[in-house]
Amino acid sequence: MNNNVVLLPILIPFLTAIILMFAPKKIIFQRTVSLLGLLVALGVSISLMMTVQQEGPQTLTFGSWPVPFGITMVSDMVSVLLVTTTLLLTIFIVWYSFSSIGKEREQFYYYAGIMFIITGINGAFTTGDIFNLFVFFEVFLMSSYLLIVLGGEKKQLQGSIHYLLINIISSGLFVITVAFLYSVVGTLSMADIAQKVATLEQPAILTTIAVLFLIVFGLKAAIFPLFFWLPRAYAAAPTPVLALFGALLTKVGVYAIMRTYTLIFIHDQSFTHELLMILGIGTILFGCIGALAYFDVTKIIIYNIVIAVGIILIGVSQMNTAGVEGAMYYIVHDMLIKAALFMLGGTIIALTGTANLRKMGGLMKRYPVFGWTYLVAAFSLAGIPPLSGFIGKLLIVQGGFEANNPWMSIVILLSSLVVLLSVIRIFIYAFWGEEQPATISISQTTYQRQLLPTIVLVAITVAYGVGAEAIAPYMADAGETLLNPAIYINAVTGGE
């Protein structure tokens, strides 16, 4: 079924960005138009999600070209859940930016940059063409280059060099890998590729291409051992930009792995998915080491990004209902909670004037609501029931036991203790003890303006966990779509 609404969550942010570029110095205009554009796009995305739930995946092929010759956009439950989550959390990041990013950055295409990033991310989640996936990667990466250097601080310029180089390398490798795949199957439509690969039964050349794609997307997702660039590059960004990057950019790489390893490269699972599980475990272990090694608020949360990526990929690697549904629950949870934690961490740094835990203390005496909000977010990240991190992690652990990989499930459970320890350490150092004099302190008004969007976002994560039963049909639909490639293929080809 063709449906022009599939394009709207991509087009609305894009058109909003164009409008914003005409009046970069008018801050009130920039803020108002940004929020309105995101709210409209979110409403459309929620409506599309309901349609997908009732009618199945929605598709649109450009120019009335027949499949697989035209570029097809596909909105199935997997993509529409991620698009909706992206738009939702971006609303709160933009709201938080009003009191945290600074007027100088706001007047230099900051909000337009965010809208272009959302355009690329939503396009990557929705496209059904493997080369078009590369194009949308480049759209959000070019915009991210602007945001990571916006302000021109020395640490930003240093961090951006690592970020720029690693993405140039991975983009080049992406094009080469797509060319290899096209030379074997002769098509770029992911649905058509899946059909062609099924007839070839994945010979050694396709397994090699699968590993190359894992390297390409692994660089974007920061999996082991390819995560080395992430901490320094992300730590250089201003807090709202860091929240946007930490919540979204690695998840696009994770999504690409999920999609290709459940739709295309599924015929040699004893090698490809075993490798994915091993790399997922390595990602968790090294993320845990980093989270415990630092006394820097930002880097502790950044290394928790790495841990979450490993957990999601392990769920996907099990290729059973519990594991894949758990991965979907967990990726949505992690997108929301990482945005909230980076916003909370940014406010901690703003109040204390430092990111060093050893130089903090006593915030609970003056800011008790802030302290308890952070604690709820920390428990949610660690997967304490009934908060949002619990259900996804539980399902992934169940998937590991069902796939006869109990040691993998044990690693995930142990990592939860490390995650809890790392974020509770921030709570203890920053909020308890004697209050330390701040070298930079924000006003009470600014603090309240930063806290309000954060509290609302944390409340949404709580509702996501407590109300897991209400969203279970959507997650079950997403899991079934990933485990049954015929659903995706038939939606694109019309069952031909």
Short mmCIF file of C-alpha atoms in Angstrom, two decimals:
data_model
loop_
_atom_site.label_atom_id
_atom_site.label_comp_id
_atom_site.label_asym_id
_atom_site.label_seq_id
_atom_site.Cartn_x
_atom_site.Cartn_y
_atom_site.Cartn_z
CA MET A 1 0.00 0.00 0.00
CA ASN A 2 1.41 3.40 -1.03
CA ASN A 3 1.10 6.15 1.53
CA ASN A 4 2.52 9.67 1.27
CA VAL A 5 2.30 10.04 5.06
CA VAL A 6 5.40 7.82 5.29
CA LEU A 7 7.48 10.79 4.10
CA LEU A 8 6.06 13.41 6.47
CA PRO A 9 8.25 12.63 9.55
CA ILE A 10 11.21 13.24 7.21
CA LEU A 11 9.86 16.19 5.22
CA ILE A 12 8.50 18.21 8.15
CA PRO A 13 11.89 18.56 9.95
CA PHE A 14 13.54 19.24 6.58
CA LEU A 15 11.11 22.03 5.66
CA THR A 16 11.36 23.39 9.21
CA ALA A 17 15.14 23.61 8.83
CA ILE A 18 14.76 25.52 5.56
CA ILE A 19 12.41 28.02 7.21
CA LEU A 20 14.77 28.47 10.17
CA MET A 21 17.68 29.35 7.91
CA PHE A 22 15.94 32.55 6.76
CA ALA A 23 16.01 34.19 10.21
CA PRO A 24 18.99 32.85 12.19
CA LYS A 25 19.28 35.91 14.48
CA LYS A 26 15.65 35.88 15.68
CA ILE A 27 15.87 33.59 18.70
CA ILE A 28 12.18 33.56 19.63
CA PHE A 29 11.31 32.68 16.03
CA GLN A 30 13.93 29.93 15.99
CA ARG A 31 12.67 28.38 19.22
CA THR A 32 8.98 28.60 18.32
CA VAL A 33 9.27 27.22 14.80
CA SER A 34 11.56 24.39 15.97
CA LEU A 35 9.14 23.21 18.64
CA LEU A 36 6.11 23.56 16.38
CA GLY A 37 7.80 21.59 13.60
CA LEU A 38 8.77 18.79 15.97
CA LEU A 39 5.31 18.66 17.57
CA VAL A 40 3.59 18.41 14.17
CA ALA A 41 6.03 15.72 13.03
CA LEU A 42 5.47 13.80 16.28
CA GLY A 43 1.70 13.93 15.82
CA VAL A 44 2.04 12.60 12.27
CA SER A 45 4.42 9.87 13.42
CA ILE A 46 2.06 8.71 16.19
CA SER A 47 -0.80 8.59 13.67
CA LEU A 48 1.40 6.59 11.29
CA MET A 49 2.29 4.19 14.10
CA MET A 50 -1.41 3.53 14.72
CA THR A 51 -1.93 2.91 11.01
CA VAL A 52 0.96 0.45 10.87
CA GLN A 53 -0.45 -1.37 13.88
CA GLN A 54 -3.86 -1.72 12.25
CA GLU A 55 -2.97 -2.18 8.57
CA GLY A 56 0.62 -3.40 8.52
CA PRO A 57 3.75 -1.77 7.03
CA GLN A 58 3.20 1.27 4.82
CA THR A 59 5.36 1.86 1.74
CA LEU A 60 5.99 4.56 -0.83
CA THR A 61 8.04 4.05 -4.01
CA PHE A 62 9.18 7.27 -5.69
CA GLY A 63 8.19 8.14 -9.22
CA SER A 64 5.81 5.20 -9.61
CA TRP A 65 8.77 3.05 -10.56
CA PRO A 66 8.18 -0.67 -10.09
CA VAL A 67 9.94 -2.45 -7.24
CA PRO A 68 12.91 -2.96 -7.06
CA PHE A 69 13.91 -0.21 -9.53
CA GLY A 70 12.49 2.71 -7.59
CA ILE A 71 13.61 3.94 -4.18
CA THR A 72 11.13 2.69 -1.61
CA MET A 73 10.45 4.15 1.83
CA VAL A 74 9.12 1.61 4.31
CA SER A 75 7.38 2.41 7.58
CA ASP A 76 7.03 -0.82 9.52
CA MET A 77 6.65 -1.06 13.29
CA VAL A 78 10.42 -1.12 13.84
CA SER A 79 11.08 2.07 11.93
CA VAL A 80 8.00 3.99 13.10
CA LEU A 81 8.74 3.27 16.77
CA LEU A 82 12.27 4.62 16.36
CA VAL A 83 11.09 7.65 14.37
CA THR A 84 8.46 8.47 17.03
CA THR A 85 10.99 8.11 19.84
CA THR A 86 13.46 10.31 17.96
CA LEU A 87 10.96 13.12 17.55
CA LEU A 88 9.75 12.84 21.15
CA LEU A 89 13.14 13.10 22.80
CA THR A 90 14.27 15.85 20.40
CA ILE A 91 11.38 18.03 21.62
CA PHE A 92 12.80 17.86 25.14
CA ILE A 93 16.38 18.44 24.00
CA VAL A 94 15.29 21.55 22.09
CA TRP A 95 13.30 22.72 25.12
CA TYR A 96 16.34 22.14 27.34
CA SER A 97 18.49 24.06 24.84
CA PHE A 98 16.55 27.27 25.46
CA SER A 99 18.30 27.68 28.82
CA SER A 100 21.57 25.85 28.21
CA ILE A 101 23.05 26.22 24.72
CA GLY A 102 23.62 29.99 24.80
CA LYS A 103 22.33 32.74 22.52
CA GLU A 104 25.51 32.86 20.44
CA ARG A 105 25.01 29.27 19.29
CA GLU A 106 21.26 29.75 18.91
CA GLN A 107 21.93 32.55 16.40
CA PHE A 108 24.24 30.42 14.26
CA TYR A 109 21.87 27.86 12.72
CA TYR A 110 21.76 25.66 15.83
CA TYR A 111 18.09 24.71 15.50
CA ALA A 112 18.35 24.28 11.73
CA GLY A 113 21.24 21.89 12.34
CA ILE A 114 19.10 19.84 14.71
CA MET A 115 16.29 19.67 12.16
CA PHE A 116 18.65 18.47 9.42
CA ILE A 117 20.01 15.80 11.78
CA ILE A 118 16.47 14.59 12.49
CA THR A 119 15.77 14.56 8.75
CA GLY A 120 18.73 12.24 8.17
CA ILE A 121 18.00 10.01 11.15
CA ASN A 122 14.32 9.54 10.32
CA GLY A 123 15.26 8.93 6.70
CA ALA A 124 17.76 6.26 7.73
CA PHE A 125 15.12 4.54 9.87
CA THR A 126 12.57 4.62 7.03
CA THR A 127 14.45 3.93 3.81
CA GLY A 128 14.14 0.56 2.12
CA ASP A 129 17.17 1.10 -0.13
CA ILE A 130 20.67 0.20 1.05
CA PHE A 131 22.38 3.02 -0.88
CA ASN A 132 19.75 5.51 0.25
CA LEU A 133 20.66 4.44 3.79
CA PHE A 134 24.17 5.72 3.06
CA VAL A 135 22.72 9.00 1.75
CA PHE A 136 20.70 9.59 4.89
CA PHE A 137 23.74 8.71 7.01
CA GLU A 138 25.60 11.50 5.25
CA VAL A 139 22.73 13.95 5.74
CA PHE A 140 22.76 13.65 9.53
CA LEU A 141 26.55 13.38 9.70
CA MET A 142 27.08 16.66 7.81
CA SER A 143 24.70 18.38 10.19
CA SER A 144 26.42 16.82 13.18
CA TYR A 145 29.74 18.28 12.02
CA LEU A 146 28.18 21.72 12.39
CA LEU A 147 26.81 21.09 15.86
CA ILE A 148 29.92 19.47 17.30
CA VAL A 149 32.09 22.52 16.47
CA LEU A 150 29.44 25.19 17.02
CA GLY A 151 30.98 27.71 19.43
CA GLY A 152 34.56 27.08 18.34
CA GLU A 153 35.95 26.06 21.73
CA LYS A 154 39.35 24.37 21.70
CA LYS A 155 38.10 21.04 23.06
CA GLN A 156 35.32 21.02 20.47
CA LEU A 157 37.77 21.46 17.61
CA GLN A 158 40.04 18.73 19.00
CA GLY A 159 37.17 16.31 19.51
CA SER A 160 35.69 17.06 16.11
CA ILE A 161 38.89 15.92 14.35
CA HIS A 162 38.44 12.38 15.69
CA TYR A 163 34.74 12.45 14.91
CA LEU A 164 35.26 13.73 11.37
CA LEU A 165 38.06 11.32 10.46
CA ILE A 166 36.30 8.20 11.74
CA ASN A 167 33.11 9.06 9.88
CA ILE A 168 34.94 9.80 6.63
CA ILE A 169 36.64 6.42 6.86
CA SER A 170 33.43 4.57 7.70
CA SER A 171 31.51 6.37 4.92
CA GLY A 172 34.14 5.37 2.36
CA LEU A 173 34.00 1.78 3.54
CA PHE A 174 30.19 1.92 3.41
CA VAL A 175 30.21 2.81 -0.30
CA ILE A 176 32.76 0.09 -1.09
CA THR A 177 30.71 -2.52 0.79
CA VAL A 178 27.50 -1.50 -0.99
CA ALA A 179 29.34 -1.85 -4.30
CA PHE A 180 30.48 -5.37 -3.34
CA LEU A 181 26.93 -6.32 -2.42
CA TYR A 182 25.52 -4.89 -5.66
CA SER A 183 28.07 -6.83 -7.70
CA VAL A 184 26.78 -10.06 -6.14
CA VAL A 185 22.99 -9.51 -6.08
CA GLY A 186 22.48 -6.78 -8.68
CA THR A 187 20.00 -4.70 -6.67
CA LEU A 188 19.91 -2.03 -3.95
CA SER A 189 16.38 -2.58 -2.62
CA MET A 190 16.73 -4.26 0.76
CA ALA A 191 13.62 -6.37 0.20
CA ASP A 192 14.92 -7.51 -3.19
CA ILE A 193 18.39 -8.13 -1.74
CA ALA A 194 16.80 -10.37 0.90
CA GLN A 195 15.05 -12.38 -1.81
CA LYS A 196 18.20 -12.72 -3.92
CA VAL A 197 20.33 -13.71 -0.93
CA ALA A 198 17.78 -16.38 0.01
CA THR A 199 18.21 -18.02 -3.41
CA LEU A 200 22.00 -17.88 -3.11
CA GLU A 201 21.90 -19.36 0.44
CA GLN A 202 24.61 -16.91 1.55
CA PRO A 203 27.88 -18.22 0.08
CA ALA A 204 31.22 -17.19 1.55
CA ILE A 205 31.32 -13.90 -0.38
CA LEU A 206 28.04 -12.80 1.22
CA THR A 207 29.28 -13.75 4.67
CA THR A 208 32.34 -11.59 3.99
CA ILE A 209 30.08 -8.72 2.93
CA ALA A 210 28.02 -9.24 6.10
CA VAL A 211 31.18 -8.80 8.19
CA LEU A 212 32.11 -5.67 6.22
CA PHE A 213 28.69 -4.19 6.94
CA LEU A 214 29.16 -5.07 10.61
CA ILE A 215 32.42 -3.08 10.57
CA VAL A 216 30.77 -0.13 8.80
CA PHE A 217 27.75 0.02 11.09
CA GLY A 218 29.87 -0.97 14.09
CA LEU A 219 31.95 2.18 13.63
CA LYS A 220 28.76 4.24 13.69
CA ALA A 221 27.33 2.30 16.65
CA ALA A 222 30.64 2.25 18.59
CA ILE A 223 30.83 -1.50 19.16
CA PHE A 224 33.94 -3.28 20.40
CA PRO A 225 36.69 -2.75 19.28
CA LEU A 226 35.52 0.24 17.21
CA PHE A 227 34.31 2.49 20.03
CA PHE A 228 37.68 4.18 20.67
CA TRP A 229 36.63 7.46 19.01
CA LEU A 230 33.38 7.93 20.94
CA PRO A 231 34.36 9.22 24.43
CA ARG A 232 36.66 12.00 23.28
CA ALA A 233 34.49 13.14 20.37
CA TYR A 234 31.22 13.23 22.30
CA ALA A 235 32.69 14.74 25.46
CA ALA A 236 33.67 17.84 23.48
CA ALA A 237 30.10 18.72 22.51
CA PRO A 238 27.86 21.15 24.46
CA THR A 239 25.34 19.41 26.72
CA PRO A 240 22.23 19.57 24.47
CA VAL A 241 24.27 18.44 21.46
CA LEU A 242 25.77 15.65 23.54
CA ALA A 243 22.28 14.57 24.61
CA LEU A 244 21.17 14.50 20.97
CA PHE A 245 24.24 12.59 19.82
CA GLY A 246 24.26 10.18 22.75
CA ALA A 247 20.59 9.34 22.41
CA LEU A 248 20.41 9.04 18.62
CA LEU A 249 23.55 8.77 16.50
CA THR A 250 24.86 5.42 17.74
CA LYS A 251 21.32 4.04 17.60
CA VAL A 252 21.20 4.58 13.83
CA GLY A 253 24.20 2.27 13.52
CA VAL A 254 22.53 -0.22 15.86
CA TYR A 255 19.33 -0.06 13.80
CA ALA A 256 21.29 -0.71 10.58
CA ILE A 257 22.83 -3.82 12.12
CA MET A 258 19.42 -4.97 13.38
CA ARG A 259 17.82 -4.49 9.98
CA THR A 260 20.51 -6.13 7.85
CA TYR A 261 21.16 -9.00 10.27
CA THR A 262 17.46 -9.91 10.52
CA LEU A 263 16.44 -9.26 6.91
CA ILE A 264 19.44 -9.97 4.66
CA PHE A 265 22.28 -11.85 6.36
CA ILE A 266 20.31 -14.61 8.07
CA HIS A 267 21.51 -17.75 6.30
CA ASP A 268 24.84 -18.27 8.07
CA GLN A 269 23.86 -17.49 11.65
CA SER A 270 26.33 -19.92 13.14
CA PHE A 271 29.03 -17.47 12.04
CA THR A 272 27.49 -14.01 11.57
CA HIS A 273 25.24 -13.94 14.61
CA GLU A 274 27.75 -15.75 16.79
CA LEU A 275 30.26 -13.05 15.85
CA LEU A 276 27.66 -10.38 16.62
CA MET A 277 27.08 -11.89 20.07
CA ILE A 278 30.81 -12.07 20.83
CA LEU A 279 31.31 -8.44 19.80
CA GLY A 280 28.26 -7.48 21.87
CA ILE A 281 29.80 -9.09 24.95
CA GLY A 282 33.12 -7.36 24.28
CA THR A 283 31.29 -4.05 23.92
CA ILE A 284 29.60 -4.54 27.29
CA LEU A 285 32.84 -5.49 29.06
CA PHE A 286 34.87 -2.56 27.77
CA GLY A 287 31.97 -0.19 28.36
CA CYS A 288 31.86 -1.37 31.99
CA ILE A 289 35.60 -0.78 32.37
CA GLY A 290 35.26 2.76 31.06
CA ALA A 291 32.22 3.55 33.21
CA LEU A 292 34.14 2.56 36.35
CA ALA A 293 37.50 4.03 35.37
CA TYR A 294 36.50 7.71 35.15
CA PHE A 295 35.48 10.32 37.69
CA ASP A 296 34.11 12.54 34.93
CA VAL A 297 30.29 12.80 34.83
CA THR A 298 30.13 13.08 31.06
CA LYS A 299 32.46 10.18 30.31
CA ILE A 300 30.71 7.86 32.76
CA ILE A 301 27.41 8.39 30.92
CA ILE A 302 29.16 8.11 27.53
CA TYR A 303 30.58 4.70 28.42
CA ASN A 304 27.09 3.65 29.44
CA ILE A 305 26.13 4.30 25.79
CA VAL A 306 28.68 1.63 24.85
CA ILE A 307 27.24 -0.84 27.38
CA ALA A 308 23.71 -0.33 26.04
CA VAL A 309 24.83 -0.90 22.45
CA GLY A 310 26.30 -4.26 23.47
CA ILE A 311 23.11 -5.31 25.27
CA ILE A 312 20.90 -4.48 22.28
CA LEU A 313 23.14 -6.33 19.81
CA ILE A 314 23.22 -9.42 22.02
CA GLY A 315 19.42 -9.45 22.00
CA VAL A 316 19.39 -9.27 18.20
CA SER A 317 22.02 -12.00 17.89
CA GLN A 318 19.76 -14.55 19.64
CA MET A 319 17.23 -14.44 16.77
CA ASN A 320 14.35 -15.56 18.98
CA THR A 321 11.17 -13.77 20.04
CA ALA A 322 12.28 -12.84 23.55
CA GLY A 323 15.70 -11.58 22.47
CA VAL A 324 14.51 -9.48 19.55
CA GLU A 325 11.50 -8.00 21.37
CA GLY A 326 13.79 -7.24 24.29
CA ALA A 327 16.18 -5.44 21.94
CA MET A 328 13.31 -3.28 20.67
CA TYR A 329 12.11 -2.47 24.20
CA TYR A 330 15.67 -1.65 25.22
CA ILE A 331 16.64 0.55 22.27
CA VAL A 332 13.59 2.79 22.81
CA HIS A 333 14.30 2.90 26.55
CA ASP A 334 17.95 3.75 26.01
CA MET A 335 17.22 6.56 23.56
CA LEU A 336 14.92 8.24 26.10
CA ILE A 337 16.95 7.66 29.24
CA LYS A 338 20.29 8.66 27.70
CA ALA A 339 18.83 11.98 26.60
CA ALA A 340 17.51 12.53 30.14
CA LEU A 341 20.79 11.55 31.80
CA PHE A 342 22.93 13.79 29.62
CA MET A 343 20.57 16.68 30.36
CA LEU A 344 20.77 15.92 34.09
CA GLY A 345 24.54 15.59 33.88
CA GLY A 346 24.78 18.92 32.09
CA THR A 347 22.83 20.61 34.86
CA ILE A 348 25.09 19.03 37.49
CA ILE A 349 28.11 20.45 35.68
CA ALA A 350 26.44 23.85 35.32
CA LEU A 351 25.63 23.97 39.06
CA THR A 352 29.06 22.84 40.26
CA GLY A 353 31.29 24.35 37.58
CA THR A 354 33.10 21.06 36.99
CA ALA A 355 32.64 17.58 35.54
CA ASN A 356 35.06 16.08 38.10
CA LEU A 357 33.16 14.07 40.74
CA ARG A 358 35.91 14.65 43.32
CA LYS A 359 35.19 18.39 43.24
CA MET A 360 31.42 18.08 43.76
CA GLY A 361 29.15 17.58 46.74
CA GLY A 362 26.11 18.68 48.68
CA LEU A 363 23.69 19.42 45.84
CA MET A 364 20.90 17.52 47.61
CA LYS A 365 20.69 20.17 50.33
CA ARG A 366 19.81 22.93 47.88
CA TYR A 367 18.28 20.98 44.99
CA PRO A 368 16.39 17.97 46.42
CA VAL A 369 13.94 17.61 43.49
CA PHE A 370 16.86 17.53 41.10
CA GLY A 371 18.58 14.86 43.20
CA TRP A 372 15.59 12.53 43.32
CA THR A 373 14.93 13.02 39.60
CA TYR A 374 18.49 11.96 38.87
CA LEU A 375 18.15 8.94 41.16
CA VAL A 376 15.02 7.73 39.34
CA ALA A 377 16.81 8.11 36.00
CA ALA A 378 19.83 6.22 37.36
CA PHE A 379 17.66 3.33 38.58
CA SER A 380 15.91 3.24 35.21
CA LEU A 381 19.21 3.03 33.35
CA ALA A 382 20.31 0.13 35.55
CA GLY A 383 17.06 -1.75 34.93
CA ILE A 384 15.54 -1.62 38.41
CA PRO A 385 11.92 -2.86 38.19
CA PRO A 386 9.40 -1.55 37.29
CA LEU A 387 11.31 1.21 35.48
CA SER A 388 11.87 1.29 31.73
CA GLY A 389 15.21 -0.52 31.58
CA PHE A 390 13.87 -3.62 33.29
CA ILE A 391 11.51 -5.21 30.77
CA GLY A 392 13.87 -5.03 27.79
CA LYS A 393 16.82 -6.39 29.70
CA LEU A 394 14.71 -9.17 31.21
CA LEU A 395 13.53 -10.27 27.77
CA ILE A 396 17.08 -10.26 26.37
CA VAL A 397 18.25 -12.36 29.31
CA GLN A 398 15.33 -14.74 28.70
CA GLY A 399 16.29 -14.90 25.02
CA GLY A 400 19.82 -15.88 25.99
CA PHE A 401 18.63 -18.76 28.14
CA GLU A 402 16.22 -19.92 25.43
CA ALA A 403 19.07 -19.91 22.90
CA ASN A 404 21.26 -21.96 25.24
CA ASN A 405 23.59 -19.04 25.92
CA PRO A 406 23.22 -18.72 29.70
CA TRP A 407 26.70 -17.26 30.14
CA MET A 408 25.72 -14.38 27.86
CA SER A 409 22.69 -13.67 30.05
CA ILE A 410 24.91 -13.74 33.13
CA VAL A 411 27.20 -11.12 31.55
CA ILE A 412 24.19 -8.83 31.00
CA LEU A 413 22.99 -9.28 34.58
CA LEU A 414 26.44 -8.54 35.97
CA SER A 415 26.75 -5.48 33.73
CA SER A 416 23.57 -4.14 35.34
CA LEU A 417 25.39 -4.02 38.66
CA VAL A 418 28.27 -2.11 37.05
CA VAL A 419 25.85 0.34 35.43
CA LEU A 420 24.11 0.88 38.78
CA LEU A 421 27.44 1.40 40.53
CA SER A 422 28.65 3.91 37.94
CA VAL A 423 25.55 6.13 38.04
CA ILE A 424 25.06 5.83 41.80
CA ARG A 425 28.65 6.99 42.20
CA ILE A 426 27.63 10.24 40.46
CA PHE A 427 24.70 10.55 42.85
CA ILE A 428 26.84 10.00 45.93
CA TYR A 429 29.63 12.37 44.92
CA ALA A 430 27.45 15.14 43.48
CA PHE A 431 24.47 15.16 45.82
CA TRP A 432 25.76 13.96 49.21
CA GLY A 433 28.57 15.23 51.39
CA GLU A 434 29.58 18.83 51.96
CA GLU A 435 28.57 21.43 49.43
CA GLN A 436 31.51 22.61 47.36
CA PRO A 437 31.95 26.20 46.14
CA ALA A 438 31.12 26.47 42.44
CA THR A 439 33.45 28.30 40.07
CA ILE A 440 30.52 28.76 37.66
CA SER A 441 26.96 28.71 38.91
CA ILE A 442 23.75 29.19 36.98
CA SER A 443 20.90 31.28 38.34
CA GLN A 444 17.90 29.76 40.07
CA THR A 445 15.72 30.68 37.08
CA THR A 446 18.07 28.98 34.63
CA TYR A 447 18.24 25.91 36.86
CA GLN A 448 14.45 25.65 36.97
CA ARG A 449 14.20 26.05 33.21
CA GLN A 450 16.69 23.24 32.70
CA LEU A 451 15.06 20.98 35.28
CA LEU A 452 11.49 21.15 33.98
CA PRO A 453 11.99 19.42 30.58
CA THR A 454 14.23 16.88 32.26
CA ILE A 455 11.62 15.98 34.88
CA VAL A 456 8.97 15.52 32.19
CA LEU A 457 11.27 13.30 30.10
CA VAL A 458 12.17 11.18 33.14
CA ALA A 459 8.45 10.88 33.92
CA ILE A 460 7.90 9.58 30.38
CA THR A 461 10.57 6.93 30.89
CA VAL A 462 8.84 5.89 34.12
CA ALA A 463 5.53 5.63 32.27
CA TYR A 464 7.27 3.58 29.56
CA GLY A 465 8.33 1.06 32.19
CA VAL A 466 5.18 1.00 34.32
CA GLY A 467 2.96 0.97 31.24
CA ALA A 468 4.93 -1.71 29.38
CA GLU A 469 1.78 -3.80 28.98
CA ALA A 470 0.10 -1.06 26.95
CA ILE A 471 2.92 -0.91 24.40
CA ALA A 472 3.50 -4.68 24.34
CA PRO A 473 1.42 -5.17 21.13
CA TYR A 474 3.62 -2.64 19.31
CA MET A 475 6.82 -4.31 20.50
CA ALA A 476 5.46 -7.75 19.61
CA ASP A 477 4.65 -6.43 16.13
CA ALA A 478 8.17 -5.02 15.79
CA GLY A 479 9.72 -8.27 16.96
CA GLU A 480 7.64 -10.30 14.53
CA THR A 481 8.65 -7.98 11.67
CA LEU A 482 12.34 -8.50 12.45
CA LEU A 483 12.07 -12.27 12.87
CA ASN A 484 9.87 -12.83 9.81
CA PRO A 485 11.52 -11.16 6.78
CA ALA A 486 8.51 -12.10 4.62
CA ILE A 487 6.48 -9.34 6.32
CA TYR A 488 8.92 -6.66 5.16
CA ILE A 489 9.48 -8.22 1.72
CA ASN A 490 5.75 -8.64 1.00
CA ALA A 491 5.04 -5.07 2.09
CA VAL A 492 7.56 -3.76 -0.43
CA THR A 493 6.92 -6.14 -3.31
CA GLY A 494 3.18 -6.48 -2.82
CA GLY A 495 3.55 -10.21 -2.18
CA GLU A 496 4.98 -10.87 -5.62
#
